[in-house]
Coordinates of C-alpha atoms in Angstrom, one line a residue:
Chain A
M30 CA -16.7 -15.1 -18.8
E31 CA -13.0 -14.6 -18.1
D32 CA -12.1 -11.5 -15.9
T33 CA -9.9 -9.9 -18.7
L34 CA -12.7 -10.5 -21.3
L35 CA -15.4 -9.1 -18.9
F36 CA -13.2 -6.0 -18.3
D37 CA -12.9 -5.4 -22.0
A38 CA -16.7 -5.8 -22.1
V39 CA -17.4 -3.5 -19.3
E40 CA -14.9 -0.8 -20.6
R41 CA -16.5 -0.7 -23.8
F42 CA -20.0 -0.4 -22.2
L43 CA -18.8 2.5 -20.2
N44 CA -17.3 4.0 -23.3
Q45 CA -20.5 3.4 -25.2
E46 CA -18.6 1.5 -27.8
M47 CA -20.9 -1.7 -27.8
T48 CA -22.9 -2.4 -30.9
A49 CA -26.6 -2.4 -30.4
Q50 CA -26.8 -6.3 -30.4
E51 CA -23.9 -6.8 -28.2
L52 CA -25.4 -4.2 -25.7
F53 CA -28.6 -6.2 -25.9
Y54 CA -26.9 -9.6 -24.9
F55 CA -24.9 -7.6 -22.3
E56 CA -28.1 -6.2 -20.7
E57 CA -29.8 -9.6 -20.9
M58 CA -27.1 -11.4 -19.1
R59 CA -27.1 -9.0 -16.4
K60 CA -30.8 -9.2 -15.9
N61 CA -30.8 -13.0 -15.7
N62 CA -27.5 -13.6 -13.9
A63 CA -27.2 -12.0 -10.7
E64 CA -23.7 -13.1 -10.0
F65 CA -22.6 -11.7 -13.4
D66 CA -24.4 -8.4 -12.7
Q67 CA -22.7 -8.1 -9.3
Q68 CA -19.3 -8.7 -11.1
V69 CA -20.1 -6.0 -13.8
V70 CA -21.2 -3.6 -11.0
E71 CA -17.9 -4.0 -8.9
M72 CA -15.9 -3.6 -12.3
I73 CA -17.8 -0.5 -13.1
Y74 CA -17.0 1.0 -9.6
F75 CA -13.3 0.0 -10.0
I76 CA -12.9 1.6 -13.4
Q77 CA -14.5 4.7 -12.3
E78 CA -12.4 4.8 -9.2
L79 CA -9.3 4.3 -11.5
N80 CA -10.5 7.1 -13.9
K81 CA -11.0 9.5 -11.1
F82 CA -7.5 8.5 -9.8
G83 CA -6.1 9.2 -13.2
T84 CA -7.9 12.5 -13.6
Q85 CA -6.6 13.8 -10.2
K86 CA -3.0 12.6 -11.0
S87 CA -2.9 14.6 -14.4
L88 CA -4.5 17.7 -12.4
R89 CA -1.7 17.4 -9.9
H90 CA 0.7 17.2 -12.7
I91 CA -0.6 20.4 -14.4
L92 CA -0.6 22.2 -11.0
I93 CA 3.1 21.4 -10.3
E94 CA 3.8 22.6 -14.0
T95 CA 1.9 25.8 -13.5
E96 CA 3.5 26.6 -10.2
N97 CA 7.2 26.0 -11.6
K98 CA 6.3 28.1 -14.5
L99 CA 5.0 30.9 -12.5
S100 CA 7.8 30.9 -10.1
E101 CA 10.3 31.0 -13.0
E102 CA 8.5 33.9 -14.4
G103 CA 8.4 35.6 -11.1
A104 CA 4.7 35.9 -11.1
I105 CA 4.7 34.1 -8.0
S106 CA 7.5 34.3 -5.5
R107 CA 8.4 31.7 -3.0
D108 CA 10.0 34.5 -0.9
P109 CA 7.5 37.0 -1.0
L110 CA 7.5 38.6 2.4
K111 CA 8.4 42.1 2.8
G112 CA 7.7 44.7 5.5
K113 CA 5.4 44.0 8.2
A114 CA 4.4 40.6 7.0
K115 CA 8.0 39.4 7.1
V116 CA 8.5 40.7 10.8
I117 CA 5.2 39.0 11.8
F118 CA 6.5 35.7 10.0
L119 CA 9.9 35.8 11.6
W120 CA 8.5 36.6 14.8
N121 CA 6.1 33.7 14.9
R122 CA 8.6 31.4 13.5
Y123 CA 11.3 32.2 16.1
K124 CA 9.1 33.1 19.0
R125 CA 9.9 30.1 21.1
T126 CA 13.7 30.2 20.6
I127 CA 13.7 33.9 21.2
A128 CA 11.8 33.4 24.5
V129 CA 14.0 30.6 25.7
A130 CA 17.1 32.5 24.7
A131 CA 15.9 35.6 26.5
S132 CA 15.2 33.5 29.7
I133 CA 18.7 32.0 29.9
A134 CA 20.3 35.0 28.9
V135 CA 23.5 33.1 28.0
I136 CA 24.9 34.0 24.6
V137 CA 26.3 31.0 22.8
S138 CA 28.6 30.6 19.8
I139 CA 26.6 30.9 16.5
T140 CA 28.7 28.2 14.9
C141 CA 26.5 25.7 17.0
A142 CA 23.3 27.5 16.1
T143 CA 21.8 24.9 14.0
I144 CA 22.2 22.1 16.5
I145 CA 20.9 24.4 19.4
A146 CA 17.9 25.6 17.5
S147 CA 17.1 22.2 16.6
F148 CA 17.5 21.1 20.4
S149 CA 14.8 23.4 21.6
G150 CA 17.2 26.1 22.5
N151 CA 17.5 25.7 26.2
K152 CA 20.8 23.7 26.4
Q153 CA 24.3 25.2 25.9
N154 CA 26.7 23.9 23.3
N155 CA 28.4 21.5 25.5
I156 CA 25.7 18.9 25.3
K157 CA 24.8 17.3 22.1
P158 CA 21.8 15.5 20.8
L159 CA 22.3 12.2 19.5
V160 CA 20.8 12.0 16.3
E161 CA 22.9 10.8 13.7
K162 CA 23.2 12.8 10.5
L163 CA 23.8 10.2 7.7
K164 CA 26.7 10.9 5.3
E165 CA 26.8 10.4 1.7
Q166 CA 28.6 7.2 2.3
D167 CA 25.8 5.6 4.4
V168 CA 23.5 6.6 1.6
K169 CA 25.7 4.8 -0.8
Y170 CA 25.9 1.8 1.5
K171 CA 22.1 1.8 1.7
K172 CA 21.9 1.8 -2.0
L173 CA 24.3 -1.2 -2.3
E174 CA 22.1 -2.9 0.3
K175 CA 19.0 -2.4 -1.5
Q176 CA 20.6 -3.9 -4.7
I177 CA 21.6 -6.8 -2.6
G178 CA 18.1 -7.1 -1.5
K179 CA 16.7 -7.0 -4.8
L180 CA 19.1 -9.7 -6.0
K181 CA 18.0 -11.9 -3.3
D182 CA 14.5 -11.4 -4.1
A183 CA 15.1 -12.2 -7.6
T184 CA 16.9 -15.4 -6.8
E185 CA 13.9 -16.4 -4.4
N186 CA 11.9 -15.8 -7.4
Q187 CA 9.5 -13.8 -5.7
I188 CA 7.5 -11.1 -7.7
V189 CA 6.7 -8.8 -4.8
A190 CA 6.8 -5.3 -5.7
E191 CA 9.2 -3.2 -3.8
K192 CA 8.3 -0.3 -1.8
P193 CA 10.8 2.5 -2.8
R194 CA 13.2 2.8 0.0
L195 CA 13.6 6.2 1.8
E196 CA 17.3 7.7 1.8
S197 CA 17.3 9.1 5.1
K198 CA 19.2 12.1 6.3
F199 CA 19.7 11.0 9.7
R200 CA 19.0 8.1 12.0
A201 CA 17.6 7.9 15.5
T202 CA 15.7 5.6 17.7
G203 CA 12.1 5.2 19.1
F204 CA 10.1 2.6 20.8
M205 CA 6.5 1.3 20.6
I206 CA 4.4 2.5 23.7
D207 CA 0.8 1.5 22.2
V208 CA 0.6 -1.5 19.9
N209 CA -3.1 -1.1 19.2
N210 CA -2.7 2.2 17.7
N211 CA 1.1 2.2 16.9
Y212 CA 2.2 5.1 18.9
I213 CA 6.0 5.4 19.2
V214 CA 8.1 7.6 21.6
T215 CA 11.1 9.4 20.4
N216 CA 12.8 12.7 20.9
A217 CA 11.3 16.0 19.8
H218 CA 14.7 17.0 18.3
V219 CA 14.6 14.2 16.0
L220 CA 11.6 15.3 14.4
N221 CA 13.4 18.5 13.5
E222 CA 15.5 16.6 11.1
A223 CA 12.5 15.2 9.2
P224 CA 10.3 18.2 8.1
H225 CA 9.1 16.4 4.9
Q226 CA 9.0 12.7 5.6
L227 CA 9.0 10.4 8.6
I228 CA 9.8 6.8 8.4
V229 CA 9.9 4.0 11.2
E230 CA 12.2 1.1 10.2
N231 CA 12.4 -2.4 12.0
N232 CA 15.5 -4.5 12.8
K233 CA 14.8 -6.3 9.4
G234 CA 15.0 -3.1 7.4
E235 CA 11.3 -2.9 6.6
Q236 CA 10.2 0.8 6.4
Y237 CA 6.9 2.1 7.3
L238 CA 5.5 5.7 7.0
A239 CA 4.8 7.5 10.2
E240 CA 3.6 10.9 11.2
S241 CA 4.2 13.1 14.2
V242 CA 1.3 13.5 16.6
Y243 CA 2.9 15.1 19.7
V244 CA 6.0 17.3 19.9
N245 CA 7.2 18.9 23.2
P246 CA 10.5 20.7 22.9
E247 CA 10.7 21.3 26.4
S248 CA 10.8 17.7 27.7
D249 CA 12.3 16.8 24.2
L250 CA 9.8 14.1 24.0
A251 CA 7.7 13.4 20.7
V252 CA 5.1 10.9 19.9
I253 CA 4.7 9.6 16.3
K254 CA 2.1 7.2 14.8
I255 CA 2.9 4.5 12.2
T256 CA 0.3 5.4 9.5
D257 CA 1.5 2.8 7.0
K258 CA -1.2 0.4 6.0
D259 CA 1.3 -2.3 5.4
F260 CA 2.5 -2.4 9.2
K261 CA 1.4 -5.6 10.9
K262 CA 0.3 -5.2 14.4
I263 CA 2.7 -6.6 16.9
P264 CA 1.8 -8.5 20.2
A265 CA 1.1 -6.5 23.5
L266 CA 4.0 -4.7 25.1
P267 CA 6.2 -6.9 27.2
F268 CA 7.5 -3.8 29.3
S269 CA 5.8 -1.3 31.5
I270 CA 6.8 2.4 31.8
R271 CA 7.9 3.4 35.3
K272 CA 5.9 6.3 37.0
N273 CA 8.4 7.2 39.6
N274 CA 12.0 8.1 39.4
A275 CA 14.7 5.5 39.0
D276 CA 17.1 5.1 42.0
L277 CA 20.6 6.4 42.2
G278 CA 22.7 3.7 41.2
E279 CA 20.1 1.6 39.6
Q280 CA 21.5 -0.7 36.8
V281 CA 20.0 0.1 33.5
F282 CA 20.4 -1.0 29.9
I283 CA 19.7 0.6 26.6
L284 CA 18.8 -0.5 23.0
G285 CA 19.2 1.7 20.1
Y286 CA 20.5 2.2 16.7
P287 CA 23.8 4.0 16.7
K288 CA 24.3 1.8 13.6
Q289 CA 22.2 0.2 10.9
E290 CA 21.5 -2.8 13.5
I291 CA 20.3 -2.7 17.0
V292 CA 22.8 -2.0 19.6
Y293 CA 22.9 -3.0 23.5
G294 CA 24.5 -1.2 26.0
E295 CA 24.7 -1.1 29.9
G296 CA 25.1 1.5 32.5
Y297 CA 23.7 2.9 35.8
I298 CA 21.9 5.9 36.9
S299 CA 24.5 8.3 38.0
A300 CA 22.4 11.4 39.1
Q301 CA 18.7 12.2 39.5
N302 CA 18.8 15.4 37.5
G303 CA 20.0 16.3 34.2
Y304 CA 22.2 19.1 32.8
Q305 CA 22.3 22.2 34.9
M306 CA 19.9 20.4 37.5
D307 CA 17.3 20.1 34.8
T308 CA 14.5 17.9 36.6
I309 CA 13.1 16.6 33.4
F310 CA 16.1 14.6 32.8
C311 CA 18.3 12.2 34.7
Q312 CA 22.0 11.3 34.2
L313 CA 23.3 8.0 33.0
S314 CA 26.7 6.7 33.2
T315 CA 26.9 4.5 29.9
L316 CA 28.1 4.9 26.3
A317 CA 25.7 6.4 23.8
N318 CA 26.5 7.5 20.3
E319 CA 24.7 9.5 17.6
G320 CA 21.8 7.6 16.6
N321 CA 20.7 6.7 20.2
S322 CA 18.4 9.7 20.4
G323 CA 15.0 8.3 21.5
S324 CA 16.5 5.0 22.8
P325 CA 14.6 3.3 25.6
V326 CA 16.4 3.0 29.0
F327 CA 15.3 -0.2 30.9
N328 CA 16.0 -1.2 34.4
N329 CA 16.6 -4.8 35.7
N330 CA 13.0 -5.5 35.7
G331 CA 12.7 -4.6 32.1
E332 CA 10.7 -1.5 32.9
I333 CA 11.3 1.6 31.0
V334 CA 12.9 4.2 33.2
G335 CA 14.0 6.9 30.5
V336 CA 14.5 8.0 27.2
I337 CA 18.1 8.9 25.9
S338 CA 18.3 12.4 24.5
S339 CA 21.7 14.0 24.7
K340 CA 25.2 13.6 26.1
E341 CA 27.8 15.7 27.3
A342 CA 30.0 16.8 24.4
D343 CA 33.4 16.9 26.2
A344 CA 32.9 14.2 28.8
E345 CA 32.9 10.5 28.0
G346 CA 30.0 8.6 29.5
V347 CA 27.8 11.3 30.7
V348 CA 24.5 10.7 29.0
Y349 CA 21.2 12.5 29.7
A350 CA 17.9 10.7 29.5
I351 CA 14.3 11.9 29.9
K352 CA 12.6 10.6 33.0
A353 CA 9.9 8.0 32.0
A354 CA 7.3 9.8 33.9
N355 CA 7.4 12.5 31.2
I356 CA 5.9 9.9 29.0
Y357 CA 2.8 9.7 30.9
N358 CA 2.6 13.7 30.9
A359 CA 2.7 13.5 27.1
I360 CA 0.1 10.9 26.9
H361 CA -2.2 12.9 29.1
E362 CA -1.7 16.0 27.0
M363 CA -2.3 13.9 23.7
R364 CA -5.6 12.5 25.1
K365 CA -6.9 16.1 25.2
V366 CA -7.1 16.1 21.4
K367 CA -9.8 13.8 20.0
E368 CA -7.8 12.2 17.1
N369 CA -5.3 10.9 19.7
S370 CA -7.6 10.3 22.6
D371 CA -7.3 6.5 21.9
I372 CA -3.8 6.2 23.2
K373 CA -3.2 3.6 25.8
I374 CA -0.5 1.7 27.5
T375 CA -1.4 -2.0 27.8
A376 CA 1.7 -3.7 28.9
K377 CA 2.0 -7.1 30.3
P378 CA 5.3 -6.7 32.2
I379 CA 6.6 -10.1 31.8
L380 CA 10.2 -9.5 32.1
R381 CA 10.8 -9.5 35.8
K382 CA 13.3 -12.0 37.1
T383 CA 14.1 -13.2 33.4
D384 CA 17.7 -13.1 32.4
R385 CA 18.9 -10.3 30.2
I386 CA 19.2 -12.3 27.1
T387 CA 15.5 -13.2 27.2
Q388 CA 14.6 -9.6 28.1
I389 CA 16.5 -8.3 25.0
K390 CA 14.9 -10.8 22.8
K391 CA 11.4 -9.8 23.9
V392 CA 11.8 -6.1 23.8
Q393 CA 14.1 -5.6 20.6
D394 CA 10.9 -5.9 18.2
Y395 CA 9.5 -2.9 19.9
V396 CA 12.5 -0.8 19.4
F397 CA 12.6 1.0 15.8
M398 CA 14.9 3.2 13.9
I399 CA 13.6 6.6 13.2
K400 CA 14.5 8.1 9.7
G401 CA 13.2 10.9 7.4
N402 CA 14.2 13.8 5.5
Chain B
M7 CA -18.1 35.0 10.2
Y8 CA -19.2 36.1 6.9
K9 CA -21.2 33.6 4.9
G10 CA -21.2 34.4 1.3
Y11 CA -24.3 32.5 -0.1
A12 CA -25.5 34.8 -2.6
V13 CA -25.2 33.3 -6.1
N14 CA -22.0 34.4 -7.6
N15 CA -22.7 36.0 -11.0
N16 CA -19.1 36.7 -11.9
V17 CA -18.8 35.7 -15.6
Q18 CA -15.1 35.4 -15.5
D19 CA -15.1 33.1 -12.4
K20 CA -17.7 31.0 -14.2
N21 CA -15.5 30.6 -17.3
L22 CA -12.5 30.0 -15.2
L23 CA -14.3 27.2 -13.2
E24 CA -15.2 25.6 -16.6
G25 CA -11.7 25.8 -17.6
L26 CA -10.6 24.1 -14.4
A27 CA -13.0 21.3 -14.9
A28 CA -11.6 20.5 -18.3
Q29 CA -8.1 20.9 -17.0
D30 CA -7.3 23.7 -19.3
K31 CA -3.9 25.1 -18.4
A32 CA -4.6 28.6 -19.1
S33 CA -7.4 28.8 -16.8
I34 CA -5.5 27.0 -14.1
E35 CA -2.7 29.5 -14.7
I36 CA -5.0 32.4 -14.1
I37 CA -6.5 31.1 -11.0
Y38 CA -2.9 30.4 -9.7
R39 CA -1.8 33.9 -10.5
D40 CA -4.8 35.5 -8.8
N41 CA -4.8 33.6 -5.6
F42 CA -1.6 31.8 -4.9
Q43 CA 0.1 34.8 -3.0
M44 CA -2.9 35.2 -0.9
V45 CA -2.9 31.7 0.4
Q46 CA 0.9 31.8 0.8
T47 CA 0.6 35.0 3.0
M48 CA -2.0 33.2 5.1
V49 CA 0.2 30.1 5.6
L50 CA 3.4 32.1 6.3
N51 CA 1.6 34.4 8.8
N52 CA 0.4 31.2 10.5
R53 CA 3.7 29.6 11.2
G54 CA 3.9 27.8 7.8
T55 CA 6.6 27.7 5.3
T56 CA 6.6 28.2 1.6
D57 CA 6.6 24.6 1.0
D58 CA 3.4 24.1 3.2
A59 CA 1.8 26.9 1.3
A60 CA 2.5 25.3 -2.1
D61 CA 1.0 21.9 -0.8
I62 CA -2.1 23.7 0.8
F63 CA -2.7 25.7 -2.5
Q64 CA -2.8 22.4 -4.5
E65 CA -5.0 20.7 -2.2
A66 CA -7.4 23.5 -2.2
M67 CA -7.3 23.5 -6.1
I68 CA -8.1 20.0 -6.2
V69 CA -11.1 20.6 -3.8
L70 CA -12.3 23.2 -6.2
F71 CA -11.7 20.9 -9.2
E72 CA -13.9 18.2 -7.6
K73 CA -16.6 20.9 -7.2
S74 CA -16.2 22.1 -10.7
I75 CA -16.9 18.7 -12.2
D76 CA -20.0 18.3 -10.0
S77 CA -22.9 19.1 -12.1
D78 CA -24.9 20.1 -9.1
F79 CA -22.3 22.6 -7.8
V80 CA -23.1 26.3 -8.0
L81 CA -20.3 28.5 -6.7
T82 CA -22.0 30.8 -4.3
C83 CA -19.0 33.0 -3.7
Q84 CA -16.0 34.1 -5.6
I85 CA -13.3 31.8 -6.5
K86 CA -11.0 33.8 -4.4
T87 CA -13.1 33.5 -1.3
Y88 CA -13.7 29.9 -1.7
L89 CA -9.9 28.9 -2.3
Y90 CA -9.2 31.0 0.8
S91 CA -11.6 29.4 2.9
V92 CA -10.6 26.1 2.0
S93 CA -6.9 26.7 2.3
R94 CA -7.5 28.2 5.7
R95 CA -9.5 25.3 7.0
I96 CA -6.9 22.7 5.7
W97 CA -4.1 24.6 7.3
L98 CA -5.8 25.2 10.7
K99 CA -6.4 21.4 10.8
K100 CA -2.9 20.6 9.9
L101 CA -1.7 23.0 12.6
Q102 CA -4.1 21.4 15.2
K103 CA -2.7 18.0 14.3
Q104 CA 1.0 19.1 14.8
K105 CA 0.0 20.5 18.1
R106 CA 1.0 24.0 17.0
T107 CA -1.4 26.9 17.5
A108 CA -2.3 29.5 15.0
S109 CA -1.1 32.8 16.1
H110 CA -2.6 35.1 13.6
T111 CA -6.2 33.8 12.6
D112 CA -8.0 37.1 12.1
D113 CA -8.9 37.1 8.5
F114 CA -8.2 39.8 5.9
E115 CA -10.3 37.8 3.5
Q116 CA -14.0 36.6 3.7
V117 CA -14.6 33.3 4.8
V118 CA -17.4 30.7 3.9
Q119 CA -18.2 27.4 5.3
V120 CA -16.3 24.6 3.7
D121 CA -16.5 21.9 6.1
E122 CA -18.7 19.7 4.1
D123 CA -16.9 20.1 1.0
L124 CA -13.7 19.1 2.8
D125 CA -15.2 16.0 4.4
E126 CA -16.3 14.9 1.0
H127 CA -12.8 15.6 -0.3
K128 CA -11.2 13.5 2.5
Q129 CA -13.4 10.5 1.5
K130 CA -12.4 10.7 -2.0
Q131 CA -8.7 10.9 -1.0
V132 CA -9.0 7.6 0.8
S133 CA -10.0 5.9 -2.5
F134 CA -7.2 7.9 -4.1
E135 CA -4.6 6.9 -1.6
I136 CA -5.6 3.1 -1.9
M137 CA -5.4 3.2 -5.6
E138 CA -2.0 4.8 -5.3
T139 CA -0.8 2.0 -3.0
A140 CA -2.2 -0.7 -5.1
L141 CA -0.6 0.8 -8.2
A142 CA 2.6 1.0 -6.4
K143 CA 2.2 -2.7 -5.5
I144 CA 1.6 -4.4 -8.9
G145 CA 5.0 -3.1 -10.0
D146 CA 6.2 -2.6 -13.6
P147 CA 5.5 -3.0 -16.5
C148 CA 1.7 -3.1 -15.3
K149 CA 2.0 0.2 -13.4
S150 CA 3.5 2.1 -16.3
L151 CA 1.3 0.6 -18.7
L152 CA -1.9 1.5 -16.7
E153 CA -0.6 4.9 -15.9
A154 CA 0.1 5.6 -19.6
Y155 CA -3.7 4.8 -20.4
Y156 CA -5.6 6.1 -17.4
I157 CA -3.4 9.1 -16.4
Q158 CA -1.5 10.1 -19.5
K159 CA -4.7 9.0 -21.6
K160 CA -2.4 7.7 -24.4
Q161 CA -3.9 5.8 -27.2
M162 CA -3.4 2.0 -27.2
H163 CA -1.4 2.0 -30.5
Q164 CA 1.0 4.4 -28.9
I165 CA 1.1 2.4 -25.8
A166 CA 1.9 -0.7 -27.9
A167 CA 4.8 1.1 -29.7
E168 CA 6.3 2.5 -26.4
F169 CA 6.1 -0.8 -24.5
N170 CA 7.4 -2.9 -27.4
Y171 CA 4.0 -5.0 -28.0
T172 CA 3.5 -6.3 -31.5
N173 CA 0.2 -4.5 -32.0
A174 CA -2.5 -2.6 -30.0
D175 CA -4.4 -5.7 -29.4
N176 CA -1.6 -7.5 -27.5
A177 CA -1.2 -4.3 -25.5
K178 CA -4.8 -4.3 -24.7
T179 CA -4.8 -7.8 -23.7
Q180 CA -1.9 -7.0 -21.3
K181 CA -3.8 -4.0 -20.0
Y182 CA -6.7 -6.2 -19.1
K183 CA -4.5 -8.6 -17.3
C184 CA -2.9 -5.9 -15.3
L185 CA -6.2 -4.4 -14.4
V186 CA -7.5 -7.9 -13.1
R187 CA -4.4 -8.0 -10.8
L188 CA -4.8 -4.2 -9.8
K189 CA -8.5 -4.8 -9.0
K190 CA -7.6 -7.6 -6.7
I191 CA -5.2 -5.6 -5.0
F192 CA -7.4 -2.6 -4.8
F193 CA -10.1 -4.5 -3.1
A194 CA -7.8 -6.4 -0.8
E195 CA -6.5 -2.9 0.5
Y196 CA -10.0 -1.7 0.8
K197 CA -11.0 -4.5 3.2
N198 CA -7.8 -4.0 5.1
L199 CA -8.9 -0.4 5.7
K200 CA -12.4 -1.5 7.1

């Protein structure tokens, strides 16, 4: 029996719409033909799952309607806290910022408050994080790009259902550290831009859902995990991550997404410590722009020695990177939590003594755009 | 921790639960009115936002709904206690995942054990998500057509008119063709997962 006809039969069977005679034949066939019976069972299961799906969807719909209705009426309030509860709420919310602010005891201009808050609070306003906030124009450009993509698909006559593309509010960079479990390192301040949805995009513009698994505002490191089922596993890491500090004067190169494609940059380690002698960071002399937040910093051997985090706002070419050793600290912390205990860096450093162009070719597939809203 | 395992005889709760099982809007509204604020306060006091609270409450409502349509289920505590316990558990888990610690876990409501219910819910959610991915993948018109039938529960003749099929039978044939495709993708996704 053809699949479509069988579906029709199974659905009528489930809805008890079969005539007695039909039901008799149907049951007979199931009894006498194991393969047929198996197909029927599979379809029954599938239709039941689909019905459950439909039921939950419609319930979700009603729940949202109810919520909207009641908030309009004022019966439930989205801004309900008064008195003590409100104080506790605000205190919990801003505890970290308040603590940090108190410890540095420096009052900064409030015009930069949002940037500072999103940048963990312990930096003054003359250094800036390198997340690129996308303007409306970029979003329009993305729309255009999407349309061109659609057109291309149509001409190639592919009937592939397209995932809805995310219109991101920002762009930053991240890189893979564990290809078995798809863990990606980026900056903690980047995740502040994506309270709702986090997306990883590769150089080809393919987007994958991700979620945050580790955030450390102090070192400004975060680890996210690609959770999208469509993401295809990529080969073992071609680079390792350096445990000790990079040397003063060591040549480095960076890869990141200050624009909608991967961009290469060169430089050198210009100081062992970061802004105000912060030992978590080191200082690079290179050019980095908004969107470079989370970019990997490689040395000549193709080892990762740091992660770009911010730059001096009023001096050209002074860039701060988190020392790579902090990635190991992050992994160590993450392993303490059961769900993330599987994280493992299994690198095959194969980039020693290879020329720069080959190095870039090998590592660029491991560097991603981080987007979200 | 208090475990409320005395059978709940509250008639109103029983009626509300039946209403929820039937997706009756009035019942759902009453449950919302009576419990939303409580869950929101819990979430806000534990480093969440109002959006978090709305999400958590919805998830808890779905867990309660799944229970309500299970004929073996007897609510052993008040709806309020159950919703609070489920919401609290979901939220604490979420906090843990985000490496944030709850600062204020002392409860002002009774709490019952809901871990088993949540595990069950999580399993159901896997299927739900696979179905959602599969539906997104088949694209239109299949997606809209199947949604009209299985979610909005529209009649075949209504669907035929909306989607410009000449009659209900044609729409039906199209629906079954879509089902065959959806089923293929669904099981492929299922295998991918394992």
